[in-house]
């Protein structure tokens, strides 16, 4: 399974990365979590709000930091129709400014 966290390296981005690592560990998965901070790659992925969580090439969340439990649901495919996002306004802070 391919899991990516995309964001410029802000506090929320780092928090999401840690939450995803914890979720993967709690699910006893042997999966690498890629942390992408390259702005060019983030733009190429079409991410307009960070941080973003990409699971198997699909945006699972953007502009928010889901709970570990919610991330575990996303990874295991529960509620896969729901993409969690929040309006980010004019910057990439995820609506926190």
PDB file of C-alpha atoms in Angstrom:
ATOM      1  CA  UNK A   1       0.000   0.000   0.000  1.00  0.00           C
ATOM      2  CA  UNK A   2       1.294   3.449  -0.894  1.00  0.00           C
ATOM      3  CA  UNK A   3       0.658   6.190   1.674  1.00  0.00           C
ATOM      4  CA  UNK A   4       1.890   9.758   1.281  1.00  0.00           C
ATOM      5  CA  UNK A   5       1.688  12.877   3.421  1.00  0.00           C
ATOM      6  CA  UNK A   6       2.087  16.044   1.360  1.00  0.00           C
ATOM      7  CA  UNK A   7       2.833  19.449   2.843  1.00  0.00           C
ATOM      8  CA  UNK A   8       5.508  22.137   3.019  1.00  0.00           C
ATOM      9  CA  UNK A   9       6.759  21.039   6.437  1.00  0.00           C
ATOM     10  CA  UNK A  10       4.534  23.160   8.683  1.00  0.00           C
ATOM     11  CA  UNK A  11       3.439  22.047  12.139  1.00  0.00           C
ATOM     12  CA  UNK A  12       0.166  20.590  10.859  1.00  0.00           C
ATOM     13  CA  UNK A  13       2.014  18.664   8.160  1.00  0.00           C
ATOM     14  CA  UNK A  14       4.413  17.162  10.683  1.00  0.00           C
ATOM     15  CA  UNK A  15       1.491  16.334  12.973  1.00  0.00           C
ATOM     16  CA  UNK A  16      -0.332  14.521  10.159  1.00  0.00           C
ATOM     17  CA  UNK A  17       2.814  12.556   9.324  1.00  0.00           C
ATOM     18  CA  UNK A  18       3.141  11.464  12.970  1.00  0.00           C
ATOM     19  CA  UNK A  19      -0.576  10.554  13.136  1.00  0.00           C
ATOM     20  CA  UNK A  20      -0.261   8.437   9.981  1.00  0.00           C
ATOM     21  CA  UNK A  21       2.843   6.660  11.303  1.00  0.00           C
ATOM     22  CA  UNK A  22       0.968   5.884  14.520  1.00  0.00           C
ATOM     23  CA  UNK A  23      -2.073   4.593  12.610  1.00  0.00           C
ATOM     24  CA  UNK A  24       0.095   2.340  10.433  1.00  0.00           C
ATOM     25  CA  UNK A  25       1.832   0.978  13.536  1.00  0.00           C
ATOM     26  CA  UNK A  26      -1.475   0.345  15.339  1.00  0.00           C
ATOM     27  CA  UNK A  27      -2.755  -1.525  12.270  1.00  0.00           C
ATOM     28  CA  UNK A  28       0.430  -3.656  12.321  1.00  0.00           C
ATOM     29  CA  UNK A  29       1.139  -2.754   8.714  1.00  0.00           C
ATOM     30  CA  UNK A  30       4.548  -3.026   7.113  1.00  0.00           C
ATOM     31  CA  UNK A  31       3.984   0.055   4.966  1.00  0.00           C
ATOM     32  CA  UNK A  32       6.307   2.953   4.282  1.00  0.00           C
ATOM     33  CA  UNK A  33       4.798   6.407   4.709  1.00  0.00           C
ATOM     34  CA  UNK A  34       6.331   8.897   2.288  1.00  0.00           C
ATOM     35  CA  UNK A  35       6.528  12.504   3.514  1.00  0.00           C
ATOM     36  CA  UNK A  36       6.611  14.859   0.504  1.00  0.00           C
ATOM     37  CA  UNK A  37       7.663  18.459   1.198  1.00  0.00           C
ATOM     38  CA  UNK A  38       8.720  19.416  -2.331  1.00  0.00           C
ATOM     39  CA  UNK A  39       6.342  22.205  -3.396  1.00  0.00           C
ATOM     40  CA  UNK A  40       6.685  21.240  -7.079  1.00  0.00           C
ATOM     41  CA  UNK A  41       5.606  17.646  -6.365  1.00  0.00           C
ATOM     42  CA  UNK A  42       2.737  18.857  -4.174  1.00  0.00           C
ATOM     43  CA  UNK A  43       1.535  21.139  -6.980  1.00  0.00           C
ATOM     44  CA  UNK A  44       1.889  18.342  -9.545  1.00  0.00           C
ATOM     45  CA  UNK A  45      -0.365  16.205  -7.342  1.00  0.00           C
ATOM     46  CA  UNK A  46      -3.013  18.930  -7.560  1.00  0.00           C
ATOM     47  CA  UNK A  47      -3.033  19.596  -3.828  1.00  0.00           C
ATOM     48  CA  UNK A  48      -4.456  23.046  -3.095  1.00  0.00           C
ATOM     49  CA  UNK A  49      -4.708  22.722   0.693  1.00  0.00           C
ATOM     50  CA  UNK A  50      -2.174  21.179   3.017  1.00  0.00           C
ATOM     51  CA  UNK A  51      -1.507  18.941   4.726  1.00  0.00           C
ATOM     52  CA  UNK A  52      -2.832  16.227   2.458  1.00  0.00           C
ATOM     53  CA  UNK A  53      -3.037  12.483   2.948  1.00  0.00           C
ATOM     54  CA  UNK A  54      -2.835  10.349  -0.193  1.00  0.00           C
ATOM     55  CA  UNK A  55      -3.707   6.650   0.034  1.00  0.00           C
ATOM     56  CA  UNK A  56      -3.144   4.490  -3.042  1.00  0.00           C
ATOM     57  CA  UNK A  57      -3.012   7.588  -5.229  1.00  0.00           C
ATOM     58  CA  UNK A  58      -6.297   9.061  -3.972  1.00  0.00           C
ATOM     59  CA  UNK A  59      -6.679  12.137  -1.767  1.00  0.00           C
ATOM     60  CA  UNK A  60      -8.053  10.896   1.564  1.00  0.00           C
ATOM     61  CA  UNK A  61      -7.859  14.259   3.334  1.00  0.00           C
ATOM     62  CA  UNK A  62      -6.659  17.776   2.600  1.00  0.00           C
ATOM     63  CA  UNK A  63      -6.371  20.860   4.765  1.00  0.00           C
ATOM     64  CA  UNK A  64      -6.985  19.045   8.022  1.00  0.00           C
ATOM     65  CA  UNK A  65      -5.323  16.634  10.442  1.00  0.00           C
ATOM     66  CA  UNK A  66      -7.662  13.680  11.017  1.00  0.00           C
ATOM     67  CA  UNK A  67      -7.507  11.679  14.237  1.00  0.00           C
ATOM     68  CA  UNK A  68      -5.502   8.457  14.348  1.00  0.00           C
ATOM     69  CA  UNK A  69      -8.790   6.521  14.433  1.00  0.00           C
ATOM     70  CA  UNK A  70     -10.082   8.324  11.326  1.00  0.00           C
ATOM     71  CA  UNK A  71      -6.782   7.685   9.527  1.00  0.00           C
ATOM     72  CA  UNK A  72      -7.023   3.992  10.410  1.00  0.00           C
ATOM     73  CA  UNK A  73     -10.526   3.935   8.888  1.00  0.00           C
ATOM     74  CA  UNK A  74      -9.206   5.621   5.750  1.00  0.00           C
ATOM     75  CA  UNK A  75      -6.328   3.163   5.431  1.00  0.00           C
ATOM     76  CA  UNK A  76      -8.514   0.112   5.990  1.00  0.00           C
ATOM     77  CA  UNK A  77     -11.052   1.383   3.457  1.00  0.00           C
ATOM     78  CA  UNK A  78     -13.932   2.116   5.835  1.00  0.00           C
ATOM     79  CA  UNK A  79     -15.990   5.138   4.755  1.00  0.00           C
ATOM     80  CA  UNK A  80     -13.907   5.296   1.575  1.00  0.00           C
ATOM     81  CA  UNK A  81     -16.481   7.537  -0.112  1.00  0.00           C
ATOM     82  CA  UNK A  82     -15.701  10.395   2.250  1.00  0.00           C
ATOM     83  CA  UNK A  83     -12.789  12.661   1.480  1.00  0.00           C
ATOM     84  CA  UNK A  84     -12.106  14.884   4.433  1.00  0.00           C
ATOM     85  CA  UNK A  85     -11.198  18.447   3.551  1.00  0.00           C
ATOM     86  CA  UNK A  86     -11.471  21.942   4.856  1.00  0.00           C
ATOM     87  CA  UNK A  87     -11.356  25.225   2.993  1.00  0.00           C
ATOM     88  CA  UNK A  88      -7.906  26.689   3.270  1.00  0.00           C
ATOM     89  CA  UNK A  89      -8.645  30.281   2.381  1.00  0.00           C
ATOM     90  CA  UNK A  90      -5.831  31.989   0.531  1.00  0.00           C
ATOM     91  CA  UNK A  91      -2.825  30.097   1.865  1.00  0.00           C
ATOM     92  CA  UNK A  92      -1.755  26.549   2.548  1.00  0.00           C
ATOM     93  CA  UNK A  93      -2.169  26.628   6.326  1.00  0.00           C
ATOM     94  CA  UNK A  94      -5.278  24.459   6.146  1.00  0.00           C
ATOM     95  CA  UNK A  95      -7.546  27.237   7.380  1.00  0.00           C
ATOM     96  CA  UNK A  96      -5.601  27.778  10.578  1.00  0.00           C
ATOM     97  CA  UNK A  97      -4.747  31.440  10.027  1.00  0.00           C
TER      98      UNK A  97
END
